[in-house]
Every structure is written in C-alpha cells, then in structure tokens.
Amino acid sequence: MSQQSSGLSVSDFTSLLARLVVGGVFIYQGWPKLMDPGGTAAYFEMMGIPMPQVAAVVGALVEVGGGIALIIGFLLPLAGILLALQMVGAYVFAHSGQAFGEWLLVPVIGAAALALGFAGGRFALDRIMPWGRRRRGDDLA
C-alpha cells in the first residue's frame, strides 16, 4: 500500500490551478457571446457557420458552462470533450488560414480543457459524486 495514495500531492493543486485558469479563459471568451447572442449570430453568419443563431447560443453555453464545470470540477470528461470540440469548430470556422500566432491559443486551450477533463485532480466536485468515488480496494495495489 502506498503512503501517498491518501495524501495530497502537488499535482492536485496544479490541476486545480489549471482548471481555474483554463475555465476562466473559456468564461471570458463565452460571456460576451452569451450576453449578445444576436450579435454573435450575425458574426457567425458572416463567417459561414451553419445555423448561426443556434451555434451562437450553443457556443456561448458550451464556453461559459464548460468553463464553470472545469472550475468546480463537475462532469469533467464531458466538459473537456465539449470544450475541445468547441475549439475545433473555432479553428475550422474562424482561424484556419490565419498566421500561426493568430490562432495559437485555440489548440492550447482546447487541449488543456481535454486533458483537465480526464485529469482534474482531487479538488473536483466529481470526486464527491457517486461516479467519482473510489471503490474499496482501488487504493490497494
């Protein structure tokens, strides 16, 4: 039995810090979309995004809701996947063809969200939910 299996580790704190930062970036990017869905839809239509009214609302909800989910650590795998897919869409519709420096943030935060979705650390709400509880014997190995 490992003595560290029950103690806190540096990775628990760094995962929390990363979730706070990456989640905050998504909220910051999604909040204006959420506050002005009509303006966002018009911009999306100009970029050629299909169903721009729906895409504006869904995109805003994914970014803000996913950012909040990352921060509190709730439904992390789902949040990570949705946020990563949102960044794929952002690249395809808004950033493809741009110079590297202009779209650099897109894959970074997408990959970070995906990684944090599957390695969110102990300070996550998921850990106290029934699906996040360890079974007896999981720590014994």
XYZ file of N, CA and C in Angstrom:
423
model
N 0.852 -1.173 0.000
C 0.000 0.000 0.000
C 0.896 1.235 0.000
N 0.600 2.174 -0.854
C 1.379 3.393 -0.969
C 0.931 4.404 0.080
N 1.915 5.052 0.711
C 1.577 6.056 1.706
C 1.024 7.317 1.045
N 1.403 7.590 -0.190
C 0.931 8.789 -0.867
C -0.480 8.651 -1.408
N -1.050 7.475 -1.419
C -2.366 7.290 -2.014
C -3.449 8.063 -1.276
N -3.262 8.361 0.010
C -4.284 9.090 0.742
C -3.913 10.548 0.962
N -2.669 10.939 0.686
C -2.239 12.313 0.909
C -2.421 13.184 -0.320
N -2.399 14.473 -0.082
C -2.499 15.428 -1.175
C -1.160 15.514 -1.881
N -1.215 15.823 -3.155
C 0.017 15.946 -3.918
C 0.054 17.289 -4.627
N 1.215 17.643 -5.095
C 1.382 18.881 -5.851
C 0.495 18.858 -7.088
N 0.333 17.696 -7.703
C -0.493 17.625 -8.908
C -1.955 17.959 -8.628
N -2.434 17.699 -7.415
C -3.803 18.091 -7.067
C -3.953 19.610 -7.097
N -2.961 20.306 -6.574
C -3.000 21.768 -6.561
C -2.777 22.354 -7.956
N -1.865 21.768 -8.716
C -1.618 22.301 -10.061
C -2.797 22.021 -10.988
N -3.477 20.899 -10.797
C -4.682 20.633 -11.585
C -5.769 21.649 -11.268
N -5.928 21.969 -9.998
C -6.910 22.978 -9.611
C -6.547 24.326 -10.222
N -5.300 24.719 -10.127
C -4.861 25.989 -10.698
C -5.120 26.020 -12.207
N -4.789 24.949 -12.888
C -5.008 24.884 -14.337
C -6.493 24.945 -14.664
N -7.320 24.266 -13.880
C -8.770 24.315 -14.116
C -9.303 25.723 -13.920
N -8.806 26.431 -12.902
C -9.238 27.808 -12.660
C -8.859 28.722 -13.831
N -7.642 28.591 -14.310
C -7.162 29.458 -15.396
C -7.867 29.126 -16.709
N -7.861 27.870 -17.096
C -8.462 27.484 -18.380
C -9.969 27.712 -18.353
N -10.617 27.362 -17.261
C -12.047 27.627 -17.131
C -12.341 29.111 -17.206
N -11.505 29.911 -16.571
C -11.675 31.360 -16.622
C -11.534 31.915 -18.029
N -10.608 31.380 -18.804
C -10.440 31.814 -20.197
C -11.699 31.509 -20.998
N -12.254 30.320 -20.818
C -13.474 29.972 -21.550
C -14.643 30.860 -21.141
N -14.784 31.145 -19.859
C -15.859 32.034 -19.410
C -15.662 33.428 -19.999
N -14.440 33.907 -19.968
C -14.126 35.228 -20.514
C -14.462 35.306 -22.004
N -14.170 34.262 -22.747
C -14.451 34.243 -24.181
C -15.940 34.025 -24.473
N -16.614 33.273 -23.637
C -18.012 32.941 -23.893
C -19.010 33.955 -23.368
N -18.629 34.704 -22.340
C -19.575 35.638 -21.723
C -20.131 36.662 -22.715
N -19.305 37.315 -23.524
C -19.869 38.268 -24.496
C -20.830 37.595 -25.484
N -20.549 36.369 -25.860
C -21.454 35.635 -26.753
C -22.795 35.394 -26.070
N -22.741 35.071 -24.794
C -23.953 34.799 -24.026
C -24.779 36.071 -23.821
N -24.102 37.202 -23.645
C -24.795 38.467 -23.394
C -25.367 39.096 -24.673
N -24.823 38.722 -25.824
C -25.298 39.286 -27.098
C -25.420 38.182 -28.145
N -26.376 37.264 -27.958
C -26.487 36.156 -28.909
C -26.836 36.621 -30.323
N -27.578 37.723 -30.451
C -27.917 38.228 -31.784
C -26.689 38.737 -32.524
N -25.866 39.499 -31.837
C -24.625 39.985 -32.438
C -23.674 38.848 -32.769
N -23.624 37.873 -31.872
C -22.775 36.707 -32.108
C -23.273 35.926 -33.313
N -24.581 35.764 -33.430
C -25.159 35.043 -34.564
C -24.854 35.762 -35.874
N -24.939 37.085 -35.866
C -24.626 37.854 -37.080
C -23.159 37.658 -37.475
N -22.278 37.676 -36.495
C -20.852 37.452 -36.756
C -20.623 36.031 -37.267
N -21.277 35.060 -36.635
C -21.151 33.673 -37.078
C -21.666 33.491 -38.498
N -22.763 34.160 -38.828
C -23.308 34.071 -40.182
C -22.305 34.623 -41.198
N -21.666 35.731 -40.843
C -20.661 36.333 -41.714
C -19.480 35.376 -41.962
N -19.165 34.551 -40.962
C -18.059 33.591 -41.096
C -18.485 32.312 -41.804
N -19.778 32.162 -42.070
C -20.256 30.977 -42.756
C -20.560 29.796 -41.856
N -20.760 30.056 -40.589
C -21.089 28.982 -39.648
C -22.542 28.574 -39.881
N -22.794 27.283 -40.074
C -24.175 26.819 -40.283
C -25.052 27.114 -39.065
N -26.324 27.366 -39.316
C -27.300 27.663 -38.259
C -26.709 28.640 -37.230
N -26.381 29.848 -37.651
C -25.652 30.767 -36.771
C -26.375 31.118 -35.472
N -27.712 31.191 -35.501
C -28.439 31.520 -34.272
C -28.279 30.397 -33.241
N -28.396 29.173 -33.709
C -28.234 28.020 -32.813
C -26.778 27.910 -32.371
N -25.866 28.066 -33.311
C -24.440 27.955 -32.997
C -24.010 29.009 -31.980
N -24.576 30.206 -32.069
C -24.224 31.273 -31.131
C -24.633 30.900 -29.708
N -25.848 30.420 -29.555
C -26.334 30.053 -28.218
C -25.591 28.831 -27.690
N -25.467 27.806 -28.528
C -24.782 26.586 -28.091
C -23.321 26.893 -27.764
N -22.658 27.658 -28.628
C -21.261 28.004 -28.384
C -21.074 28.770 -27.085
N -21.954 29.734 -26.841
C -21.865 30.510 -25.599
C -22.091 29.626 -24.382
N -23.091 28.751 -24.456
C -23.378 27.864 -23.329
C -22.243 26.872 -23.086
N -21.661 26.360 -24.159
C -20.533 25.429 -24.003
C -19.350 26.144 -23.359
N -19.037 27.344 -23.831
C -17.877 28.047 -23.279
C -18.091 28.480 -21.832
N -19.231 29.083 -21.542
C -19.482 29.547 -20.171
C -19.767 28.357 -19.247
N -20.666 27.485 -19.668
C -20.989 26.321 -18.839
C -19.817 25.383 -18.677
N -19.095 25.150 -19.769
C -17.916 24.290 -19.691
C -16.823 24.904 -18.837
N -16.664 26.221 -18.924
C -15.681 26.902 -18.083
C -16.019 26.770 -16.609
N -17.293 26.952 -16.284
C -17.734 26.788 -14.893
C -17.531 25.344 -14.450
N -17.885 24.398 -15.312
C -17.715 22.977 -14.974
C -16.246 22.654 -14.718
N -15.343 23.218 -15.532
C -13.913 22.992 -15.294
C -13.508 23.555 -13.933
N -13.925 24.757 -13.643
C -13.525 25.404 -12.393
C -13.984 24.605 -11.178
N -15.239 24.190 -11.179
C -15.737 23.468 -9.996
C -15.462 21.967 -10.062
N -15.047 21.497 -11.227
C -14.717 20.082 -11.351
C -15.926 19.189 -11.479
N -16.936 19.626 -12.217
C -18.168 18.863 -12.359
C -18.322 18.352 -13.786
N -18.590 17.051 -13.909
C -18.715 16.404 -15.220
C -17.504 16.709 -16.097
N -16.337 16.568 -15.512
C -15.102 16.970 -16.176
C -14.871 16.323 -17.541
N -15.041 15.008 -17.701
C -14.799 14.445 -19.037
C -15.709 15.062 -20.108
N -16.979 15.237 -19.775
C -17.919 15.836 -20.728
C -17.527 17.278 -21.032
N -17.213 18.041 -19.997
C -16.806 19.434 -20.193
C -15.551 19.511 -21.057
N -14.569 18.671 -20.770
C -13.329 18.680 -21.553
C -13.560 18.364 -23.018
N -14.377 17.369 -23.278
C -14.665 16.979 -24.666
C -15.414 18.093 -25.391
N -16.450 18.647 -24.758
C -17.228 19.703 -25.403
C -16.383 20.946 -25.675
N -15.551 21.320 -24.715
C -14.704 22.496 -24.912
C -13.663 22.253 -26.003
N -13.105 21.061 -26.048
C -12.140 20.743 -27.110
C -12.824 20.774 -28.477
N -14.029 20.223 -28.568
C -14.772 20.268 -29.836
C -15.123 21.706 -30.220
N -15.433 22.528 -29.236
C -15.699 23.943 -29.495
C -14.469 24.601 -30.122
N -13.284 24.240 -29.646
C -12.062 24.826 -30.191
C -11.756 24.291 -31.587
N -12.133 23.057 -31.875
C -12.006 22.545 -33.242
C -12.882 23.389 -34.167
N -14.117 23.635 -33.759
C -15.007 24.473 -34.549
C -14.476 25.887 -34.699
N -13.915 26.442 -33.621
C -13.346 27.792 -33.689
C -12.211 27.849 -34.706
N -11.382 26.819 -34.706
C -10.292 26.805 -35.681
C -10.835 26.696 -37.106
N -11.716 25.752 -37.336
C -12.231 25.497 -38.690
C -12.933 26.720 -39.252
N -13.804 27.354 -38.461
C -14.618 28.438 -38.989
C -14.009 29.827 -38.831
N -13.169 30.024 -37.825
C -12.693 31.378 -37.562
C -11.194 31.566 -37.752
N -10.411 30.504 -37.653
C -8.970 30.704 -37.612
C -8.168 29.987 -38.694
N -8.769 29.079 -39.438
C -7.989 28.388 -40.466
C -7.536 29.403 -41.516
N -6.339 29.246 -41.953
C -5.775 30.157 -42.934
C -5.077 31.363 -42.322
N -5.210 31.553 -41.016
C -4.532 32.661 -40.357
C -3.091 32.287 -40.053
N -2.287 33.293 -39.794
C -0.906 33.063 -39.374
C -0.911 32.343 -38.024
N 0.127 31.546 -37.789
C 0.212 30.717 -36.584
C -0.068 31.502 -35.307
N 0.505 32.661 -35.147
C 0.343 33.440 -33.929
C -1.075 33.906 -33.688
N -1.878 33.957 -34.738
C -3.255 34.424 -34.599
C -4.206 33.346 -34.110
N -3.845 32.093 -34.246
C -4.729 31.020 -33.782
C -4.070 30.128 -32.747
N -2.951 30.539 -32.239
C -2.175 29.738 -31.295
C -2.954 29.355 -30.037
N -3.751 30.254 -29.510
C -4.490 29.985 -28.273
C -5.526 28.885 -28.441
N -6.095 28.766 -29.636
C -7.196 27.823 -29.874
C -6.804 26.376 -29.544
N -5.744 25.808 -30.136
C -5.415 24.424 -29.779
C -4.873 24.282 -28.361
N -4.243 25.317 -27.846
C -3.698 25.233 -26.488
C -4.822 25.086 -25.468
N -5.826 25.956 -25.536
C -6.891 25.843 -24.533
C -7.798 24.643 -24.808
N -7.937 24.255 -26.062
C -8.709 23.056 -26.372
C -8.061 21.808 -25.803
N -6.751 21.675 -26.019
C -6.026 20.516 -25.495
C -5.974 20.538 -23.966
N -5.802 21.727 -23.393
C -5.767 21.841 -21.937
C -7.109 21.430 -21.331
N -8.205 21.885 -21.932
C -9.532 21.514 -21.428
C -9.742 20.008 -21.520
N -9.328 19.420 -22.628
C -9.480 17.979 -22.799
C -8.659 17.225 -21.754
N -7.416 17.628 -21.560
C -6.565 16.963 -20.565
C -7.136 17.110 -19.157
N -7.591 18.315 -18.818
C -8.149 18.540 -17.485
C -9.463 17.804 -17.290
N -10.154 17.552 -18.370
C -11.390 16.785 -18.285
C -11.161 15.358 -17.823
N -9.959 14.861 -18.070
C -9.667 13.480 -17.681
C -8.638 13.382 -16.555
N -8.108 14.504 -16.129
C -7.125 14.504 -15.044
C -7.311 15.766 -14.215
N -8.500 15.925 -13.659
C -8.848 17.160 -12.966
C -8.350 17.295 -11.550
N -7.767 16.256 -10.995
C -7.252 16.332 -9.632
C -8.304 16.043 -8.580
N -7.857 16.031 -7.345
C -8.747 15.689 -6.225
C -9.715 16.791 -5.861
N -9.357 18.041 -6.131
C -10.210 19.153 -5.740
C -11.259 19.408 -6.813
N -12.053 18.399 -7.065
C -13.102 18.478 -8.078
C -14.397 17.957 -7.473
N -15.481 18.611 -7.827
C -16.789 18.179 -7.351
C -17.085 16.735 -7.760
N -16.584 16.349 -8.915
C -16.792 14.963 -9.373
C -16.316 13.935 -8.343
N -15.301 14.271 -7.575
C -14.737 13.320 -6.613
C -15.711 12.944 -5.504
N -16.663 13.825 -5.195
C -17.617 13.501 -4.132
C -18.938 12.975 -4.684
N -19.048 12.938 -5.997
C -20.263 12.413 -6.628
C -20.165 10.886 -6.681
N -21.288 10.205 -6.790
C -21.251 8.737 -6.824
C -20.334 8.179 -7.911
N -20.269 8.826 -9.074
C -19.419 8.319 -10.152
C -17.938 8.603 -9.912
N -17.635 9.452 -8.937
C -16.236 9.783 -8.680
C -15.648 9.104 -7.463
N -16.470 8.381 -6.738
C -15.975 7.711 -5.535
C -15.199 6.473 -5.910
N -14.126 6.274 -5.202
C -13.322 5.073 -5.447
C -13.951 3.880 -4.743
N -13.854 2.760 -5.398
C -14.332 1.521 -4.780
C -13.290 1.047 -3.776
N -13.743 0.300 -2.813
C -12.804 -0.293 -1.850
C -11.810 -1.148 -2.609
N -10.571 -0.987 -2.251
C -9.539 -1.795 -2.893
C -8.851 -1.085 -4.032
N -9.424 0.034 -4.524
C -8.766 0.771 -5.590
C -7.433 1.335 -5.135
N -7.343 1.709 -3.869
C -6.095 2.265 -3.352
C -5.089 1.166 -2.993
N -5.531 -0.067 -2.995
C -4.652 -1.173 -2.663
C -4.046 -1.755 -3.919
N -2.826 -1.481 -4.140
C -2.187 -2.059 -5.313
C -0.703 -1.887 -5.231
